[in-house]
Amino acid sequence: MIRLENIQRRYRSDEVETTALHDIDLIVEAGEFVAVMGPSGCGKSTLLNTLGTVDRPTGGRYLFGDRDLARLDEAALARFRADTLGFVFQSFNLIDELTIEENVALGLAYRRDGSGQRRERVAAAMDRVGIAHRARHYPHQLSGGQQQRAAIARAIVGDPKLILADEPTGNLDTENGAQVMNILAGLNEGGATIVMVTHSPSHADMAKRRIDMLDGRIVASAARAI
Ligand code: ADP
Ligand code: ADP
């Protein structure tokens, strides 16, 4: 589904050049669940943001299916993200002024669904993560675990081909983290492809494959022993 070839990302600021990604080659097949690990600053977020097309590589090719994403302009990339990707962040990123169901509906903002279909999708996504009873609440009225589940509902409401999760359990206690991991594992069982950055070895073990990064390079890739 995804092929990164020789991806490179350099940052330059005040004469200082940082290479966040060196010649990354990575294939992610449809249906995979990949955990990305490595020390702080090794390039995990840059890799995830590259996959999410919110960060442009300074070299290399990113193929999604048979599309070369480097050839798309910003408008086409925005469309691609809206149709194809779901993002989950460490800090949830819900909008405080909107209710949970309004937040979840944001995941359909670029869709042309009719209002009935939209309501059905939002309800189904909230059900899937066990947050339907909080539909009319605002984010600050929910626990962290509930907020992250709402954020997952927003990510999946449009039925994305690829879910990108950047430390989705990083702000959660053990129990809520486990709940979020079970939801992600269930989505993967249901066919979603997931790439997740995590610092938790036990959460990485729930993925089907783990890749380790160091200094902007992938230094190991191993399928989970079953
Ligand atoms: P990780 O997610 O593994 O902590 P990042 O991908 O955030 O790592 O960062 C990788 C490297 O790129 C780090 O050295 C970081 O300082 C650098 N970096 C990330 N974003 C920027 C930026 N916007 N400008 C300059 N350097 C950056
Ligand atoms: P549930 O088991 O219903 O999914 P939790 O056990 O996480 O939810 O939390 C119980 C209730 O306590 C939540 O429904 C929420 O309204 C409230 N709550 C928990 N943590 C917070 C918080 N940090 N701020 C506000 N309300 C909270």
Short mmCIF file of C-alpha atoms and ligand atoms in Angstrom, two decimals:
data_model
loop_
_atom_site.label_atom_id
_atom_site.label_comp_id
_atom_site.label_asym_id
_atom_site.label_seq_id
_atom_site.Cartn_x
_atom_site.Cartn_y
_atom_site.Cartn_z
CA MET A 1 0.00 0.00 0.00
CA ILE A 2 2.80 2.39 1.01
CA ARG A 3 6.31 2.55 -0.29
CA LEU A 4 8.90 5.04 0.94
CA GLU A 5 12.04 5.08 -1.16
CA ASN A 6 15.14 6.91 -0.01
CA ILE A 7 13.13 9.41 1.96
CA GLN A 8 15.20 12.19 3.39
CA ARG A 9 14.17 15.14 5.55
CA ARG A 10 16.55 17.93 6.35
CA TYR A 11 15.75 20.92 8.50
CA ARG A 12 17.78 24.08 8.33
CA SER A 13 17.54 26.81 10.94
CA ASP A 14 20.11 29.50 11.78
CA GLU A 15 22.82 27.87 9.69
CA VAL A 16 22.34 24.63 11.59
CA GLU A 17 21.27 21.68 9.50
CA THR A 18 19.57 18.67 11.04
CA THR A 19 18.85 15.54 9.09
CA ALA A 20 15.75 14.12 10.73
CA LEU A 21 15.41 11.27 8.22
CA HIS A 22 18.25 9.62 6.30
CA ASP A 23 17.41 7.49 3.27
CA ILE A 24 14.38 5.79 4.74
CA ASP A 25 13.08 2.78 2.82
CA LEU A 26 9.85 1.37 4.18
CA ILE A 27 7.01 -0.70 2.83
CA VAL A 28 3.73 -0.91 4.71
CA GLU A 29 1.25 -3.46 3.39
CA ALA A 30 -2.50 -3.04 3.68
CA GLY A 31 -3.70 -4.54 6.98
CA GLU A 32 -0.40 -4.09 8.81
CA PHE A 33 -0.07 -2.68 12.30
CA VAL A 34 3.38 -1.17 12.67
CA ALA A 35 4.82 0.24 15.88
CA VAL A 36 7.66 2.77 15.59
CA MET A 37 10.04 3.04 18.53
CA GLY A 38 13.27 4.84 19.32
CA PRO A 39 14.74 7.53 21.57
CA SER A 40 13.53 11.10 21.60
CA GLY A 41 14.71 13.05 18.56
CA CYS A 42 15.40 10.00 16.37
CA GLY A 43 12.83 11.03 13.75
CA LYS A 44 9.68 9.11 14.70
CA SER A 45 7.33 12.09 14.46
CA THR A 46 8.98 13.27 11.26
CA LEU A 47 8.42 9.82 9.76
CA LEU A 48 4.77 9.81 10.84
CA ASN A 49 4.24 13.35 9.56
CA THR A 50 5.83 12.35 6.27
CA LEU A 51 3.44 9.41 5.97
CA GLY A 52 0.64 11.86 6.81
CA THR A 53 1.84 14.30 4.11
CA VAL A 54 1.85 17.12 6.63
CA ASP A 55 5.62 17.24 6.31
CA ARG A 56 7.27 17.23 2.88
CA PRO A 57 10.41 15.15 2.43
CA THR A 58 13.43 16.95 1.02
CA GLY A 59 14.33 13.86 -1.02
CA GLY A 60 13.05 10.46 -2.07
CA ARG A 61 9.71 9.09 -3.20
CA TYR A 62 6.46 8.38 -1.37
CA LEU A 63 4.15 6.06 -3.23
CA PHE A 64 0.65 5.37 -1.90
CA GLY A 65 -0.92 2.63 -4.00
CA ASP A 66 0.07 3.68 -7.49
CA ARG A 67 0.16 7.38 -6.69
CA ASP A 68 3.37 9.35 -6.34
CA LEU A 69 2.44 11.85 -3.67
CA ALA A 70 5.27 14.23 -4.47
CA ARG A 71 3.40 15.08 -7.64
CA LEU A 72 0.28 16.29 -5.83
CA ASP A 73 -0.20 19.97 -5.08
CA GLU A 74 -1.40 21.19 -1.66
CA ALA A 75 -5.09 21.05 -2.58
CA ALA A 76 -4.79 17.48 -3.87
CA LEU A 77 -2.85 16.48 -0.76
CA ALA A 78 -5.53 17.96 1.50
CA ARG A 79 -8.10 15.91 -0.39
CA PHE A 80 -5.89 12.80 -0.10
CA ARG A 81 -5.55 13.29 3.66
CA ALA A 82 -9.28 13.80 4.14
CA ASP A 83 -10.19 10.72 2.07
CA THR A 84 -7.46 8.35 3.12
CA LEU A 85 -5.93 9.17 6.51
CA GLY A 86 -6.97 9.30 10.14
CA PHE A 87 -4.72 11.02 12.70
CA VAL A 88 -4.53 10.34 16.44
CA PHE A 89 -2.28 12.50 18.64
CA GLN A 90 -0.79 12.20 22.11
CA SER A 91 -2.66 15.31 23.27
CA PHE A 92 -6.04 14.32 21.73
CA ASN A 93 -6.43 17.69 19.90
CA LEU A 94 -10.17 17.93 20.41
CA ILE A 95 -11.76 21.36 20.02
CA ASP A 96 -12.92 22.56 23.44
CA GLU A 97 -15.82 24.65 22.10
CA LEU A 98 -17.40 21.70 20.28
CA THR A 99 -19.28 18.75 21.73
CA ILE A 100 -17.89 15.25 21.33
CA GLU A 101 -20.23 14.45 18.44
CA GLU A 102 -19.33 17.73 16.74
CA ASN A 103 -15.66 16.92 17.19
CA VAL A 104 -16.18 13.46 15.71
CA ALA A 105 -18.09 14.98 12.77
CA LEU A 106 -15.02 17.09 11.95
CA GLY A 107 -13.54 13.88 10.58
CA LEU A 108 -16.14 14.17 7.80
CA ALA A 109 -15.64 17.88 7.16
CA TYR A 110 -14.39 17.42 3.61
CA ARG A 111 -16.92 14.74 2.70
CA ARG A 112 -19.99 15.22 0.62
CA ASP A 113 -22.15 12.86 2.70
CA GLY A 114 -25.78 13.85 3.23
CA SER A 115 -26.75 14.84 6.76
CA GLY A 116 -28.47 11.50 7.48
CA GLN A 117 -25.46 9.47 6.44
CA ARG A 118 -23.22 11.85 8.37
CA ARG A 119 -25.22 11.31 11.57
CA GLU A 120 -25.10 7.56 11.09
CA ARG A 121 -21.36 7.54 10.58
CA VAL A 122 -20.76 9.74 13.63
CA ALA A 123 -23.00 7.54 15.79
CA ALA A 124 -21.30 4.36 14.55
CA ALA A 125 -17.82 5.75 15.23
CA MET A 126 -18.77 6.86 18.75
CA ASP A 127 -20.31 3.45 19.42
CA ARG A 128 -17.22 1.69 18.22
CA VAL A 129 -15.04 3.38 20.86
CA GLY A 130 -17.66 3.32 23.63
CA ILE A 131 -18.20 7.06 23.81
CA ALA A 132 -21.80 7.37 22.54
CA HIS A 133 -23.09 8.21 26.02
CA ARG A 134 -20.87 11.32 25.96
CA ALA A 135 -22.05 12.66 22.58
CA ARG A 136 -23.42 15.94 23.96
CA HIS A 137 -20.62 16.55 26.43
CA TYR A 138 -17.66 18.88 25.88
CA PRO A 139 -14.09 17.58 25.96
CA HIS A 140 -13.27 19.08 29.40
CA GLN A 141 -16.16 17.06 30.87
CA LEU A 142 -14.48 13.79 29.90
CA SER A 143 -11.58 11.87 31.34
CA GLY A 144 -8.38 11.64 29.32
CA GLY A 145 -9.19 8.13 28.21
CA GLN A 146 -12.61 9.18 27.00
CA GLN A 147 -11.12 12.16 25.17
CA GLN A 148 -8.65 9.92 23.37
CA ARG A 149 -11.42 7.52 22.44
CA ALA A 150 -13.38 10.47 21.04
CA ALA A 151 -10.28 11.48 19.07
CA ILE A 152 -10.08 7.94 17.68
CA ALA A 153 -13.74 8.17 16.68
CA ARG A 154 -12.95 11.39 14.80
CA ALA A 155 -10.02 9.64 13.09
CA ILE A 156 -12.06 6.63 11.96
CA VAL A 157 -15.40 8.24 11.16
CA GLY A 158 -14.49 8.57 7.47
CA ASP A 159 -13.27 4.96 7.30
CA PRO A 160 -9.64 5.85 6.48
CA LYS A 161 -7.31 3.40 4.75
CA LEU A 162 -4.47 4.37 7.07
CA ILE A 163 -4.51 5.41 10.74
CA LEU A 164 -1.47 7.35 11.96
CA ALA A 165 -1.11 7.51 15.73
CA ASP A 166 1.64 9.53 17.43
CA GLU A 167 2.05 8.26 21.00
CA PRO A 168 -1.70 7.74 21.40
CA THR A 169 -1.27 6.41 24.96
CA GLY A 170 1.44 8.86 26.02
CA ASN A 171 -0.88 10.95 28.21
CA LEU A 172 -2.94 8.08 29.59
CA ASP A 173 -2.68 5.92 32.67
CA THR A 174 -2.17 2.18 32.34
CA GLU A 175 -5.83 1.24 32.23
CA ASN A 176 -6.90 3.89 29.74
CA GLY A 177 -3.80 3.20 27.66
CA ALA A 178 -4.74 -0.47 27.51
CA GLN A 179 -8.27 0.46 26.47
CA VAL A 180 -6.99 2.64 23.63
CA MET A 181 -4.61 -0.12 22.52
CA ASN A 182 -7.45 -2.64 22.49
CA ILE A 183 -9.47 -0.30 20.29
CA LEU A 184 -6.56 0.15 17.87
CA ALA A 185 -5.95 -3.62 17.77
CA GLY A 186 -9.66 -4.16 17.09
CA LEU A 187 -9.62 -1.63 14.26
CA ASN A 188 -6.63 -3.42 12.78
CA GLU A 189 -8.44 -6.77 13.08
CA GLY A 190 -11.27 -5.10 11.18
CA GLY A 191 -8.91 -4.28 8.32
CA ALA A 192 -7.47 -0.84 9.15
CA THR A 193 -3.78 -0.29 8.49
CA ILE A 194 -2.07 1.42 11.42
CA VAL A 195 1.30 3.04 11.97
CA MET A 196 1.82 4.06 15.59
CA VAL A 197 4.68 5.78 17.39
CA THR A 198 5.04 4.60 20.96
CA HIS A 199 7.50 4.58 23.85
CA SER A 200 5.79 1.59 25.44
CA PRO A 201 7.35 -1.80 24.63
CA SER A 202 4.21 -3.61 25.77
CA HIS A 203 2.06 -1.48 23.46
CA ALA A 204 4.51 -2.06 20.61
CA ASP A 205 4.07 -5.78 21.25
CA MET A 206 0.40 -5.42 20.34
CA ALA A 207 1.38 -4.34 16.84
CA LYS A 208 2.19 -6.94 14.17
CA ARG A 209 5.56 -5.41 13.41
CA ARG A 210 7.94 -3.19 15.25
CA ILE A 211 10.49 -0.92 13.69
CA ASP A 212 13.23 0.76 15.68
CA MET A 213 14.75 4.07 14.71
CA LEU A 214 18.02 5.71 15.70
CA ASP A 215 19.43 9.01 14.45
CA GLY A 216 17.04 9.29 11.54
CA ARG A 217 17.43 5.73 10.34
CA ILE A 218 15.44 2.53 10.64
CA VAL A 219 17.84 0.19 12.41
CA ALA A 220 15.59 -2.82 12.96
CA SER A 221 12.29 -4.20 11.72
CA ALA A 222 10.79 -7.32 13.22
CA ALA A 223 7.45 -9.07 12.92
CA ARG A 224 5.83 -10.06 16.21
CA ALA A 225 6.45 -13.64 17.18
CA ILE A 226 3.09 -15.39 17.38
P1 ADP B 1 11.09 12.07 17.58
O1 ADP B 1 9.68 12.11 17.16
O2 ADP B 1 11.73 10.72 17.43
O3 ADP B 1 11.33 12.63 18.96
P2 ADP B 1 11.41 14.16 15.62
O4 ADP B 1 10.97 13.58 14.34
O5 ADP B 1 10.49 15.07 16.33
O6 ADP B 1 11.91 13.02 16.58
O7 ADP B 1 12.76 14.98 15.35
C1 ADP B 1 13.87 14.43 14.64
C2 ADP B 1 14.98 15.47 14.54
O8 ADP B 1 14.56 16.55 13.71
C3 ADP B 1 15.36 16.08 15.88
O9 ADP B 1 16.76 16.30 15.86
C4 ADP B 1 14.63 17.39 15.88
O10 ADP B 1 15.30 18.33 16.67
C5 ADP B 1 14.62 17.77 14.41
N1 ADP B 1 13.44 18.57 14.05
C6 ADP B 1 12.16 18.17 14.09
N2 ADP B 1 11.34 19.14 13.67
C7 ADP B 1 12.15 20.22 13.36
C8 ADP B 1 11.90 21.52 12.86
N3 ADP B 1 10.67 21.95 12.58
N4 ADP B 1 12.97 22.32 12.66
C9 ADP B 1 14.22 21.90 12.93
N5 ADP B 1 14.53 20.67 13.38
C10 ADP B 1 13.49 19.83 13.61
P1 ADP B 2 -15.97 5.66 31.76
O1 ADP B 2 -15.64 4.44 32.53
O2 ADP B 2 -17.38 6.13 31.86
O3 ADP B 2 -15.54 5.60 30.32
P2 ADP B 2 -13.95 7.06 33.44
O4 ADP B 2 -13.92 5.93 34.41
O5 ADP B 2 -12.71 7.40 32.69
O6 ADP B 2 -15.14 6.91 32.36
O7 ADP B 2 -14.41 8.38 34.20
C1 ADP B 2 -15.58 8.42 35.00
C2 ADP B 2 -16.22 9.80 34.89
O8 ADP B 2 -15.52 10.78 35.64
C3 ADP B 2 -16.17 10.27 33.47
O9 ADP B 2 -17.39 9.99 32.82
C4 ADP B 2 -15.93 11.74 33.53
O10 ADP B 2 -17.12 12.46 33.31
C5 ADP B 2 -15.42 11.99 34.91
N1 ADP B 2 -14.00 12.39 34.82
C6 ADP B 2 -12.93 11.57 34.94
N2 ADP B 2 -11.78 12.24 34.81
C7 ADP B 2 -12.12 13.52 34.62
C8 ADP B 2 -11.38 14.73 34.42
N3 ADP B 2 -10.03 14.74 34.39
N4 ADP B 2 -12.07 15.86 34.24
C9 ADP B 2 -13.41 15.86 34.27
N5 ADP B 2 -14.16 14.76 34.43
C10 ADP B 2 -13.53 13.62 34.63
#
